[in-house]
Amino acid sequence: MKVSISWLKRHVDLPESVEEIEAALTSVGLEVEGKEEPGKVYEKLVVAKVLTCENHPDSDHLHVTTVDTGSETLQIVCGAPNVAAGQTVVVAPIGMELPLPDGTMLKMKKAKMRGIESFGMICAEDEIGLSDDHAGIMVLDGSIPAGTPFVSLGLYDAVLEVNVTPNRPDALSHRGIARELAAKFNRPLKPLSYSLKESSVSVNSRKELSVEPGAGCSRYVGRIIENVKVAPSPAWLSKLLHAVGLNSVNNVVDITNFVLMDVGQPLHSFDMSRLEGSAVKVRKANVGESITTIDHTVHKLKESDLVICDGNRPACVAGVMGGVESEITEETTNVFLESAYFDPKVVRRQSKRLGLSSDSSYRFERGIDPFTQAEMNDYACALIQEVAGGDILQGRLEYTGDDAKREPDVLEIREERVQKLLGISISADQIKNYLESIGLKEVAPLRFEIPGFRPDLEREVDLIEEVARLFGYDNIPYDLPSFKMATNELPADEKLNRKIRSTLSAMGVHEGLSLRFTSKASTVALFGENVEGDRRSMPAALLNPLSEDLGVLPTSLLPNLLKAVAENEKNRPGSVRLFEVGKGQFKTIRESVRDTGFNEVPLLAITLAGHWKTNPLEEKPAPVSFLDFKGLILGFFKRLGIQASVRLPKNPERFMHPAQQAEVVCGKIVLGTAGVLHPAVQKEFDIGYASVCVAEFDISKIELASKTSVAFEPFSRQVPSSRDISLEVSEQMMHETILARIKGFNPKNLADIRLKSIYQGDKLEAGKKNLVYTLVYQASDRTLTDEEVNKVHNKLREKLVADGDIVLR
């Protein structure tokens, strides 16, 4: 925000230099980012007296003058029509440089004008940066002595560019900045001084007010001024506005801008004669309504937009910008002036949607004082009456909604808490003085009423921060306490994640990192859409997605990982080995305000595609197979210290090959599923590899399995004995079924079962296969005799054929 030093002096005495003011603002947390001091450019300008003025002998518009600069008498040729003897003027002497509008500098030199020498220039206001007036030279008060440095007259204003953080809306006005400086320099803030003269005519005889409850306007105040004379603003007003970068429009509009920059209350003025009907209405826009704003742009309104209307149509987008049809012009004689408190969220939303931003919306969005609308309206009316005349009608049109803030908040601050947090010794009286200096009111010992212009003060610690600001951050001791540092133990889940990453990396699998969003199409391709019992098929959609491919929260890491496989195949065919550690986001029913409505599950996904191994002596590289992948998965868990095994899935995955998938378990804990991607799904992801193996695991289940205790059993030192058994079974019977059946009989001293061979061919009946197993028998305390082994083995053979689905060969 641009801050004028001259403007600040209207609110607080500031004898300090610009540099001291700049340092003071920075010390209280209002950082000064830039500074404009035009007076420094014009330091060589001097006040002079015109002694004589005669017409130029060879020109009908030039004059030859002699001027007294206090130190010498100069002859200057001047072309201004209003130059005359006896005037007090401003002279730019030889050697001085004056800035030109195009950014270049004009250096004063001795010159000849129509044959007569000139030693300097008598200046107009525009030539010395005071205004755009070039009608004639600037004539000063005759009491000013010749030789006085012109900049000492105080006509040049210094401007500071202050960085106001979003939590300090009170600093978006000159009075707010002045309040901070008054507190810093320990001097009073000047009261707002104005005189309001009302006529005998009631405002209710001219207009009515109607406000839609709950629409976003909790406070609205309107006043009417009749018989105003719209004209250019007086010099003091236009100069102040010009200093902070605002163009002068007319005296009425300029006062609304002045009050905005002066005290931070946005206002809007309407031409009464151009408001139809007898009522001013504050309501939500109707379907199909539009408005042409003062920037001459037509905007289509939505039902969510808050507007100020006359009897028939919107005349202003509330808190943002007024309409062109009711703006103040030179023909305006009657003015309706509004001041209001609009909901910051409503103003921000419609400002963003319409692409409109203004000084008013900037302040409404950050929060203005909700208690001063009536006072600031009176202030503005008094100023309009001062510069434009007119009759202020008696009374106000006022509305205060049920959602309006009625009373200021009260906060308590504890002396011992201040000392503990800041590390300084400070008394209750000092705390009181600091807080009262910035507008807080003590209602009880160390209990303070928070003014409406400080919405950022919500807790005790906020008050402590204010004390620190005013005490001076540089004055707070910064001695570091002595303490011993010790490394903290990593959380269990982080330790496991690091172990997973390092283990898979050591096994030759590369870590992938995807965005934390995915596409609904790829999720549906894997899990279907809204499949009952599978929450992975119900991803939560984002309200404002970055793109269609990043439109939902991930319920699985596999969709993004498979996209990476497809990209790798296109750019670098060969083999792909990827894993990713992340979280699945599952929508739940919110049980409280603190409940996010989502359940995050830590996941590990692995995928292998392309070549399993490449042997230069072989014609073709060996592709990845399910058996290779299963071996990698089991080897991975073994390195983690988890005794994992595989089994047929109870609920097969639809996105995996029906005959090449398995559940990975540790005892009764289901860790996840591994298998070969279904060819149809592989085609959906545009992957051309012969086969793609995928697996996904719940890391919380892995963590649970890692805590399972493992009992040590010493191995036997006795000599083992082995027996082969040849079984003819249906080709549908699984190896896992046969193992389970053999172990279920619990043969005595059976130490190991090994599948030796599998045969399927024309020597067997169609639909049959032959499996040969080696059974190892071993005792822990002695060497078994052949008689003992044969007895147990023969009994096992009899039990295997008892059901008739196994034939011994």
XYZ file of C-alpha atoms in Angstrom, residues 58-487:
430
model
C 11.503 40.357 -31.109
C 8.535 38.276 -29.882
C 4.879 38.878 -29.170
C 4.605 36.293 -26.367
C 8.002 36.248 -24.639
C 8.951 38.456 -21.691
C 12.350 39.584 -20.452
C 12.487 39.553 -16.669
C 15.021 40.205 -13.947
C 14.654 38.134 -10.809
C 16.244 38.270 -7.383
C 17.199 34.780 -6.165
C 18.463 36.023 -2.816
C 22.086 35.598 -3.786
C 22.108 37.214 -7.232
C 20.010 38.971 -9.844
C 19.382 37.003 -13.040
C 17.954 37.851 -16.435
C 15.433 35.190 -17.513
C 13.345 35.077 -20.694
C 9.870 33.675 -19.865
C 6.989 32.712 -22.163
C 4.238 32.403 -19.490
C 1.289 34.770 -20.056
C 0.820 35.466 -16.341
C 4.371 36.585 -15.455
C 4.525 40.073 -13.935
C 6.784 42.309 -11.875
C 6.448 41.944 -8.097
C 5.550 38.237 -8.192
C 7.146 35.590 -5.992
C 8.042 32.668 -8.233
C 10.021 29.405 -8.454
C 13.285 29.474 -10.419
C 15.328 26.541 -11.764
C 18.925 27.877 -11.868
C 21.620 26.972 -14.377
C 23.069 23.506 -13.735
C 19.853 22.005 -12.342
C 18.237 18.976 -14.038
C 14.452 18.717 -14.333
C 12.776 15.359 -15.084
C 10.629 15.257 -18.219
C 7.472 13.121 -18.726
C 9.354 10.753 -21.082
C 11.873 9.893 -18.322
C 14.744 12.010 -19.638
C 16.313 14.962 -17.831
C 16.369 18.605 -18.991
C 19.548 20.378 -17.856
C 19.352 24.118 -17.339
C 21.942 25.966 -19.441
C 22.595 29.573 -20.435
C 20.607 30.132 -23.602
C 19.739 32.835 -26.132
C 16.073 33.313 -26.922
C 15.496 35.508 -29.949
C 18.870 37.099 -29.329
C 18.506 37.813 -25.614
C 20.400 35.715 -23.032
C 18.449 33.747 -20.392
C 20.028 32.390 -17.173
C 17.521 29.867 -15.871
C 13.774 29.179 -15.978
C 10.722 30.445 -14.079
C 8.688 27.288 -13.524
C 5.072 26.201 -13.912
C 3.558 23.549 -11.596
C 3.809 20.713 -14.111
C 7.507 21.452 -14.738
C 8.342 20.861 -11.067
C 6.136 17.811 -10.482
C 3.326 19.375 -8.467
C 0.416 18.972 -10.899
C -0.488 18.803 -14.592
C -1.211 22.548 -14.754
C 0.739 24.335 -17.514
C -1.494 27.394 -17.912
C 1.158 29.674 -16.450
C 3.997 29.970 -13.984
C 3.462 29.139 -10.319
C 2.936 32.273 -8.212
C 3.762 31.965 -4.507
C 2.793 33.917 -1.414
C 4.654 37.226 -1.445
C 5.716 36.849 2.176
C 8.171 34.076 1.312
C 11.702 35.586 1.185
C 13.825 35.318 -1.947
C 16.480 32.619 -1.702
C 14.284 30.213 0.283
C 14.819 26.596 -0.904
C 11.527 25.696 -2.558
C 11.445 22.134 -1.132
C 11.440 23.600 2.410
C 7.893 24.877 1.822
C 6.595 21.325 2.258
C 4.755 21.112 -1.047
C 6.471 17.867 -1.996
C 5.140 14.723 -0.426
C 7.197 11.617 0.380
C 5.439 8.290 -0.303
C 6.274 4.922 1.279
C 5.356 1.550 -0.210
C 4.332 -0.568 2.811
C 4.000 -4.342 2.623
C 0.799 -5.131 4.528
C 0.397 -8.803 5.409
C -3.091 -10.387 4.974
C -3.656 -10.579 8.741
C -3.403 -6.787 9.183
C -6.401 -5.191 7.408
C -6.198 -2.277 9.857
C -2.952 -1.193 8.166
C -4.712 -0.726 4.800
C -5.489 2.890 5.670
C -3.528 5.984 6.610
C -5.221 6.126 9.993
C -4.216 2.537 10.678
C -0.584 3.278 9.786
C -0.711 6.498 11.827
C -2.013 4.529 14.817
C 1.058 2.308 14.672
C 3.388 5.308 14.461
C 1.584 7.047 17.339
C 2.118 3.940 19.466
C 5.756 3.668 18.399
C 6.557 7.340 19.134
C 4.359 7.407 22.262
C 2.127 10.265 21.168
C -1.665 10.594 20.786
C -3.642 9.842 17.651
C -5.604 12.869 16.511
C -9.409 12.434 16.628
C -11.372 12.526 13.378
C -12.630 16.074 13.106
C -15.715 16.843 11.026
C -18.967 18.764 11.290
C -22.210 17.256 9.979
C -25.097 19.624 9.258
C -28.410 17.922 8.498
C -31.433 19.466 6.830
C -34.950 19.140 8.225
C -36.013 16.718 5.464
C -35.999 13.049 6.537
C -34.111 10.493 4.471
C -37.111 8.163 4.786
C -39.175 10.518 2.647
C -36.891 9.848 -0.311
C -35.847 6.190 -0.191
C -36.539 2.884 1.519
C -34.020 0.163 2.309
C -34.529 -3.570 1.799
C -31.826 -6.130 2.661
C -32.160 -9.863 2.028
C -31.239 -11.634 5.319
C -28.323 -14.064 5.131
C -27.306 -12.959 1.633
C -23.883 -11.711 2.751
C -24.608 -8.181 4.027
C -24.773 -7.962 7.821
C -24.644 -4.148 8.079
C -25.800 -1.462 5.634
C -26.006 2.314 6.074
C -27.226 4.821 3.488
C -27.412 8.619 3.480
C -28.733 11.117 0.936
C -27.177 14.470 0.012
C -29.235 16.772 -2.186
C -28.237 19.812 -4.236
C -24.561 18.960 -4.492
C -22.381 20.637 -7.093
C -20.133 18.131 -8.817
C -16.891 19.792 -9.891
C -13.130 19.249 -9.917
C -11.701 18.523 -6.480
C -9.837 21.121 -4.456
C -6.039 21.011 -4.689
C -5.492 19.428 -1.256
C -7.736 16.491 -2.117
C -6.448 15.788 -5.620
C -2.821 16.079 -4.453
C -3.313 13.546 -1.656
C -4.993 11.082 -4.003
C -2.343 11.655 -6.662
C 0.384 10.916 -4.094
C -0.976 7.390 -3.510
C -1.545 6.663 -7.195
C -5.250 7.530 -7.554
C -6.534 9.801 -10.315
C -8.894 12.603 -9.431
C -12.401 12.084 -10.928
C -14.619 14.694 -9.293
C -15.150 16.053 -5.808
C -17.847 13.516 -4.793
C -16.096 10.389 -6.078
C -12.760 11.660 -4.778
C -14.173 11.935 -1.253
C -15.262 8.273 -1.317
C -11.750 7.308 -2.427
C -10.270 9.624 0.196
C -12.285 8.010 3.016
C -11.291 4.555 1.760
C -7.590 5.377 1.873
C -7.963 7.529 4.990
C -9.841 5.221 7.389
C -10.226 1.962 5.423
C -14.034 1.992 4.981
C -15.103 1.298 1.369
C -17.960 3.552 0.192
C -20.009 3.838 -2.962
C -21.910 6.863 -4.249
C -24.957 6.615 -6.544
C -26.604 9.280 -8.668
C -30.071 9.394 -7.070
C -31.768 10.561 -10.241
C -30.563 7.437 -12.050
C -31.850 5.009 -9.402
C -35.307 3.821 -10.394
C -38.048 3.232 -7.860
C -38.310 4.252 -4.244
C -36.228 1.489 -2.661
C -32.591 0.484 -2.455
C -32.384 -3.321 -2.341
C -29.504 -5.522 -1.250
C -30.114 -9.044 -2.531
C -28.808 -12.005 -4.469
C -28.895 -11.623 -8.251
C -31.742 -13.149 -10.234
C -31.273 -15.604 -13.074
C -30.437 -13.804 -16.320
C -29.525 -10.459 -14.767
C -26.433 -8.563 -15.904
C -24.652 -5.334 -15.070
C -22.342 -2.945 -16.918
C -19.675 -1.870 -14.422
C -17.913 1.505 -14.455
C -15.094 -0.011 -16.529
C -17.775 -0.381 -19.265
C -17.686 -4.193 -19.181
C -20.895 -6.237 -19.239
C -21.005 -9.031 -16.665
C -23.571 -11.816 -16.498
C -24.575 -12.399 -12.892
C -25.233 -15.655 -11.071
C -27.685 -16.371 -8.270
C -24.747 -16.509 -5.836
C -23.713 -12.891 -6.580
C -24.630 -10.176 -4.080
C -25.790 -6.912 -5.714
C -27.165 -3.492 -4.761
C -30.297 -2.765 -6.790
C -32.752 0.023 -7.416
C -36.364 -0.810 -8.037
C -35.710 -2.919 -11.132
C -32.035 -3.702 -11.803
C -28.601 -4.226 -10.268
C -26.724 -0.960 -9.797
C -23.579 -2.285 -8.085
C -21.735 -5.551 -7.485
C -21.577 -5.466 -3.691
C -18.130 -4.708 -2.358
C -16.498 -4.916 -5.792
C -17.513 -2.288 -8.355
C -20.412 0.003 -9.184
C -22.523 0.119 -12.316
C -22.016 2.708 -15.057
C -25.711 3.597 -15.175
C -25.735 5.135 -11.680
C -22.230 6.633 -11.518
C -21.654 10.231 -10.447
C -21.340 12.701 -13.365
C -21.195 16.461 -13.783
C -25.022 16.489 -14.054
C -25.480 14.776 -10.683
C -27.225 16.875 -8.039
C -28.514 14.273 -5.554
C -26.262 11.559 -4.134
C -27.041 8.321 -2.288
C -23.976 7.273 -0.259
C -23.636 3.716 1.051
C -21.301 2.177 3.623
C -21.675 -1.495 4.481
C -20.130 -4.637 5.868
C -20.126 -7.438 3.299
C -19.099 -11.027 4.023
C -15.424 -11.373 2.962
C -16.082 -14.826 1.449
C -18.933 -13.502 -0.707
C -16.866 -10.562 -1.984
C -13.824 -12.748 -2.678
C -15.890 -15.320 -4.571
C -17.676 -12.871 -6.870
C -14.564 -10.748 -7.397
C -12.681 -13.831 -8.582
C -15.538 -15.146 -10.700
C -16.164 -11.829 -12.472
C -12.464 -11.047 -12.857
C -12.968 -7.727 -11.075
C -10.658 -6.355 -8.428
C -10.751 -2.974 -6.743
C -9.365 -1.197 -3.691
C -12.746 -1.806 -2.036
C -12.839 -5.558 -2.712
C -9.227 -5.838 -1.542
C -10.265 -4.489 1.873
C -13.611 -6.298 2.135
C -11.881 -9.610 1.424
C -9.472 -9.099 4.330
C -12.108 -7.871 6.754
C -13.047 -4.284 7.657
C -14.228 -2.884 10.988
C -17.828 -4.168 11.419
C -18.825 -1.417 13.892
C -18.033 1.895 12.135
C -20.258 1.977 9.036
C -22.534 4.726 10.398
C -19.675 6.908 11.661
C -17.690 6.637 8.435
C -20.784 7.456 6.364
C -21.281 10.619 8.438
C -17.584 11.459 7.997
C -17.805 11.118 4.224
C -21.045 13.127 4.026
C -19.482 15.972 6.003
C -16.497 16.039 3.623
C -18.746 15.984 0.548
C -20.709 18.873 1.998
C -17.417 20.713 2.539
C -16.141 20.319 -1.044
C -19.388 20.075 -3.042
C -21.989 21.769 -0.892
C -25.453 20.240 -0.663
C -28.026 19.369 1.995
C -27.560 16.192 4.056
C -30.961 14.692 4.733
C -31.833 13.943 8.326
C -31.229 10.401 9.545
C -29.886 7.266 7.912
C -31.247 4.200 6.154
C -29.839 1.415 8.325
C -29.908 -2.375 8.490
C -28.245 -4.680 11.022
C -28.748 -8.383 10.393
C -28.901 -11.246 12.859
C -25.488 -12.330 11.588
C -23.910 -8.937 12.393
C -21.312 -8.747 15.115
C -22.917 -6.900 18.033
C -20.190 -6.668 20.650
C -16.405 -6.596 20.451
C -14.478 -9.597 21.751
C -12.684 -9.451 25.089
C -9.333 -11.161 25.663
C -7.258 -11.629 28.783
C -3.481 -11.474 28.875
C -1.410 -12.822 31.772
C 1.677 -11.008 32.941
C 3.551 -14.221 33.754
C 2.677 -15.684 30.359
C 4.149 -12.642 28.604
C 7.360 -12.987 30.580
C 7.574 -16.726 29.892
C 7.048 -16.467 26.131
C 9.129 -13.351 25.485
C 11.813 -13.854 28.108
C 11.521 -10.250 29.302
C 10.490 -8.659 32.572
C 7.513 -6.432 31.892
C 4.905 -4.958 34.238
C 1.130 -4.969 33.947
C 1.160 -1.175 33.494
C 3.565 -1.466 30.562
C 1.382 -4.129 28.944
C -1.667 -1.894 29.403
C 0.090 1.124 27.890
C 1.271 -0.855 24.876
C -2.146 -2.348 24.087
C -4.116 0.844 24.700
C -1.754 2.716 22.369
C -2.981 0.610 19.422
C -6.673 1.098 20.197
C -7.486 -1.700 22.669
C -9.614 -0.761 25.685
C -9.016 -2.224 29.141
C -12.366 -3.270 30.668
C -10.854 -5.069 33.675
C -7.276 -5.614 34.880
C -5.417 -7.054 31.863
C -8.710 -7.819 30.084
C -9.022 -5.898 26.839
C -11.848 -5.131 24.437
C -10.696 -5.861 20.886
C -11.605 -3.112 18.375
C -13.332 -4.108 15.163
C -10.393 -3.025 13.023
C -8.186 -5.789 14.529
C -9.897 -9.089 13.542
C -6.508 -10.813 13.738
C -6.458 -10.617 17.560
C -8.217 -13.845 18.549
C -6.123 -15.425 21.333
C -3.941 -14.447 24.239
C -0.821 -15.229 22.241
C -1.900 -12.620 19.663
C -1.884 -9.967 22.376
C 1.543 -11.165 23.505
C 2.766 -10.737 19.941
C 1.501 -7.148 19.976
C 3.433 -6.504 23.197
C 6.561 -7.952 21.550
C 6.074 -5.720 18.494
C 5.729 -2.563 20.518
C 8.443 -3.477 23.001
C 10.723 -3.937 19.984
C 11.934 -7.244 18.622
C 15.487 -5.901 18.729
C 15.134 -5.321 22.474
C 14.215 -8.917 23.271
C 17.260 -10.861 24.558
C 18.384 -13.662 22.301
C 20.600 -15.710 24.641
C 20.263 -19.373 23.698
C 19.505 -21.792 26.550
C 21.921 -24.649 27.134
C 20.532 -28.026 26.194
C 21.745 -31.414 25.088
C 20.796 -32.705 21.691
C 19.901 -36.331 21.162
C 18.788 -38.073 18.023
